PDB file of C-alpha atoms in Angstrom:
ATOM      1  CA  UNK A   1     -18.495  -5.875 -12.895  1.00  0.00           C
ATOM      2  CA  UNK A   2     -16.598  -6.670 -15.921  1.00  0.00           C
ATOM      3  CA  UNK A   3     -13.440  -8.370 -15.432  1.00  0.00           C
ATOM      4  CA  UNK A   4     -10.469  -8.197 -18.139  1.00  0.00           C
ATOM      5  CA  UNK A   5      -8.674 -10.435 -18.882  1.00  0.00           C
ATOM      6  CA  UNK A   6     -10.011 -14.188 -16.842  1.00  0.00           C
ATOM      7  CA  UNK A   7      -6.759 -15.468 -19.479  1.00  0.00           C
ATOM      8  CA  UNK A   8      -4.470 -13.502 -17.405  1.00  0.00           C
ATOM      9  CA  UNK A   9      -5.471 -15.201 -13.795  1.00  0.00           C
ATOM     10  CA  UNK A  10      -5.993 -18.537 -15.978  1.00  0.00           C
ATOM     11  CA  UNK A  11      -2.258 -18.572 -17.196  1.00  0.00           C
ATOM     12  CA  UNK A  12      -1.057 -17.899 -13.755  1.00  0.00           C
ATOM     13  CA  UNK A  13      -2.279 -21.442 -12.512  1.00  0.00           C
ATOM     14  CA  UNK A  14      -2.019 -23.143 -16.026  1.00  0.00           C
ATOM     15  CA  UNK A  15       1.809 -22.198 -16.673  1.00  0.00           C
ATOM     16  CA  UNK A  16       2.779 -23.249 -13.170  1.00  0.00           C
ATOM     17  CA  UNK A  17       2.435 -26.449 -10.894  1.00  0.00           C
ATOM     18  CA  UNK A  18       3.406 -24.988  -8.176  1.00  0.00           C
ATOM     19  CA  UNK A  19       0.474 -22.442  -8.440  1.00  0.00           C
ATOM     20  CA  UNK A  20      -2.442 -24.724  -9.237  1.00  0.00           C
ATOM     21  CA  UNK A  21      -3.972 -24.328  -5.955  1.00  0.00           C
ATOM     22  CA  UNK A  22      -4.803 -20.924  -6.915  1.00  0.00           C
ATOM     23  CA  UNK A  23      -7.229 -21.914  -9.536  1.00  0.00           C
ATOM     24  CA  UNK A  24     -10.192 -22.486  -7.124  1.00  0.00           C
ATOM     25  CA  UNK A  25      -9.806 -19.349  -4.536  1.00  0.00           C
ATOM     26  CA  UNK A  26      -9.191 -17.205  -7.920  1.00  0.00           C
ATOM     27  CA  UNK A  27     -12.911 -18.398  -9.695  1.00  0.00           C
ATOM     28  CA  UNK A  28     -14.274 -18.115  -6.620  1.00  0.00           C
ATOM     29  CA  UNK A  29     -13.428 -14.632  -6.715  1.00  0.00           C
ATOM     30  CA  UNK A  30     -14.518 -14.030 -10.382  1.00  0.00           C
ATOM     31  CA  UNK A  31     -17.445 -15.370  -9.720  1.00  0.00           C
ATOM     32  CA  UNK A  32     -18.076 -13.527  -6.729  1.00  0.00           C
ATOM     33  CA  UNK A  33     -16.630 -10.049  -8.717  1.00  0.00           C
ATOM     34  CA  UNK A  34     -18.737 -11.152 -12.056  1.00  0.00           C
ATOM     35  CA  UNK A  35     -22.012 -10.069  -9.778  1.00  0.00           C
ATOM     36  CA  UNK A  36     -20.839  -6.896  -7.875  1.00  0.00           C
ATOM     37  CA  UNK A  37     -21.884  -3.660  -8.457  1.00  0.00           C
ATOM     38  CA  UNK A  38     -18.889  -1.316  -7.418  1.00  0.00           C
ATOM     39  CA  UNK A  39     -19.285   2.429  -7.759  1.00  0.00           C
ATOM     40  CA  UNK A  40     -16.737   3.545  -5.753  1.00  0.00           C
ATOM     41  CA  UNK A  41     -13.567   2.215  -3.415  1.00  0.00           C
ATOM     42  CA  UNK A  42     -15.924   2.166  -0.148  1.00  0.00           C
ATOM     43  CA  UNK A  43     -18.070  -0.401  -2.604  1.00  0.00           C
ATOM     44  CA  UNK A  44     -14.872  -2.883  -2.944  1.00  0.00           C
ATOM     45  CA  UNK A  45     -14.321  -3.056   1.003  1.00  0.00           C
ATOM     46  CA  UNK A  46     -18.451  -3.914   1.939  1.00  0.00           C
ATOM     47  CA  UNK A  47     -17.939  -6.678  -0.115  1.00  0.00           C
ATOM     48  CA  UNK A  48     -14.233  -7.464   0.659  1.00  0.00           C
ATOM     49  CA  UNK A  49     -12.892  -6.316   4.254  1.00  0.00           C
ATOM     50  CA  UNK A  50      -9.291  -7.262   3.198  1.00  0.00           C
ATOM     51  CA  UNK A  51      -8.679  -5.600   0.220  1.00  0.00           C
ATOM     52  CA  UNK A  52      -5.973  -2.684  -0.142  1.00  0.00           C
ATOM     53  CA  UNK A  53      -7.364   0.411  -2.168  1.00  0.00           C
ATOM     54  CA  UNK A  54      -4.599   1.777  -3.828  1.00  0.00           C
ATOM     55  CA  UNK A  55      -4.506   5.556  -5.714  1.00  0.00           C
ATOM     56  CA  UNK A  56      -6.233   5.697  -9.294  1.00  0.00           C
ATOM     57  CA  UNK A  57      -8.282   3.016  -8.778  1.00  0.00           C
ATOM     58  CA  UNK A  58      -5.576   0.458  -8.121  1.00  0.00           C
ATOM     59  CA  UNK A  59      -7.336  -2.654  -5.388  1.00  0.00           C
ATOM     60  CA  UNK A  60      -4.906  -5.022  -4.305  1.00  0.00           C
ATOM     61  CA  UNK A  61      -6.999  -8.427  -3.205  1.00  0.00           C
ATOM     62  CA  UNK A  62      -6.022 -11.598  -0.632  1.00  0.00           C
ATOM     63  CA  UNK A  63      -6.440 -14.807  -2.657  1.00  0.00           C
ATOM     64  CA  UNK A  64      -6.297 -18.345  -1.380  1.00  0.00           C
ATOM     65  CA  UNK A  65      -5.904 -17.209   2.623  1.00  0.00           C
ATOM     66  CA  UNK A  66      -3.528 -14.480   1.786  1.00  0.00           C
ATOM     67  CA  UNK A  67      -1.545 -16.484  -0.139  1.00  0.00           C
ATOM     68  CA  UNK A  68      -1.568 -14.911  -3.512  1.00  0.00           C
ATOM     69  CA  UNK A  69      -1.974 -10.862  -4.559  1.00  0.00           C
ATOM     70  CA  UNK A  70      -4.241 -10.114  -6.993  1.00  0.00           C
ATOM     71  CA  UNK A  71      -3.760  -6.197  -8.175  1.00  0.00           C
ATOM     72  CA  UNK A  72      -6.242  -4.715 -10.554  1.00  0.00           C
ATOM     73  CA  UNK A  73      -7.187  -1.500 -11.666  1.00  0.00           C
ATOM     74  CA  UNK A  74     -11.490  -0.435 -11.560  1.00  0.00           C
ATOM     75  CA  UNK A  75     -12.974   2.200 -13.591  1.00  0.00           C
ATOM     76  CA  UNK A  76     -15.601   3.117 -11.769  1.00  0.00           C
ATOM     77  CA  UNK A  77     -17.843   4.894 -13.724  1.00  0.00           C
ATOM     78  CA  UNK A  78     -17.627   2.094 -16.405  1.00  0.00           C
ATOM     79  CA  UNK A  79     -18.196  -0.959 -13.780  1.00  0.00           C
ATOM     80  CA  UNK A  80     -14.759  -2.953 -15.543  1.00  0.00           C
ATOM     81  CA  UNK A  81     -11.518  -4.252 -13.830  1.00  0.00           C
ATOM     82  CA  UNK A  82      -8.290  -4.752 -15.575  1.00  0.00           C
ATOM     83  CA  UNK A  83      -6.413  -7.921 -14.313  1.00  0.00           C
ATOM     84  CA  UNK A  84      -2.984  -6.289 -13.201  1.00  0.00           C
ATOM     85  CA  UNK A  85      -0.862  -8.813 -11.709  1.00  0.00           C
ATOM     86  CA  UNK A  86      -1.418 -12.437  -9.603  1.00  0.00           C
ATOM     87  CA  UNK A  87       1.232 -13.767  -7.077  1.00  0.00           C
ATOM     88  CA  UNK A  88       2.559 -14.622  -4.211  1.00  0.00           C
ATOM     89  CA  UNK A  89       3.387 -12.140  -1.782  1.00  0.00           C
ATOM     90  CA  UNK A  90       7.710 -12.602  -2.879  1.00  0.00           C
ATOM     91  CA  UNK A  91       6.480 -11.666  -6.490  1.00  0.00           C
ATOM     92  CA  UNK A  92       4.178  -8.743  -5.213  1.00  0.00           C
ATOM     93  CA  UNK A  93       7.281  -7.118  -3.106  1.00  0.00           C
ATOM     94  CA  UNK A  94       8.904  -7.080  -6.307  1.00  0.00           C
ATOM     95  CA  UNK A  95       6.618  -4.784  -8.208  1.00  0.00           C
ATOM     96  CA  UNK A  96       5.044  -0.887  -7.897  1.00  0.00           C
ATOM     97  CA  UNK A  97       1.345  -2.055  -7.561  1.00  0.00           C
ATOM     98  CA  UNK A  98       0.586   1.749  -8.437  1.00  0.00           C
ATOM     99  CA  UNK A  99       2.455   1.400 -12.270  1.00  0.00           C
ATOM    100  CA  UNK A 100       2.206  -2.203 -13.026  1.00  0.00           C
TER     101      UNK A 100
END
């Protein structure tokens, strides 16, 4: 898979102290994305139990031990994910994970 934008994820730990101890569970997901081969939603959940599929393509994963949200947005046919949104599970109340 493609991922866009690594910045987005990046800025979340860099701009914040408090969330630097997302920086490791977060590549370790990238990494683990970077190699997958996702055609479709049931694709996402072989390779991640956890993770929420959403309408439209939305996937909502668990970072750092459920922790953190991570929301993106797949197109399938095209094997690339959008970065949506990172945060902790406060932040993620606040927001439609279906429009953001």
């Amino acid at each position: 898979m493609r991922v866009i934008s690594l910045s987005t994820l990046k800025a979340f730990w860099d701009n914040s102290p408090g969330y630097l101890d997302a920086r490791e569970p977060c590549l370790a997901w990238y990494r683990q994305v970077l190699v997958a081969d996702w055609a479709t939603p049931s694709a996402v959940k072989a390779d991640f139990g956890n993770a929420s599929i959403l309408k439209d393509g939305r996937v909502v994963f668990n970072i750092a031990g459920n922790k953190y949200r991570l929301v993106v947005w797949i197109n399938y046919p095209y094997r690339v994910m959008y970065v949506r949104f990172i945060g902790t599970h406060k932040q993620y109340d606040a927001i439609d994970a279906q429009t953001i």
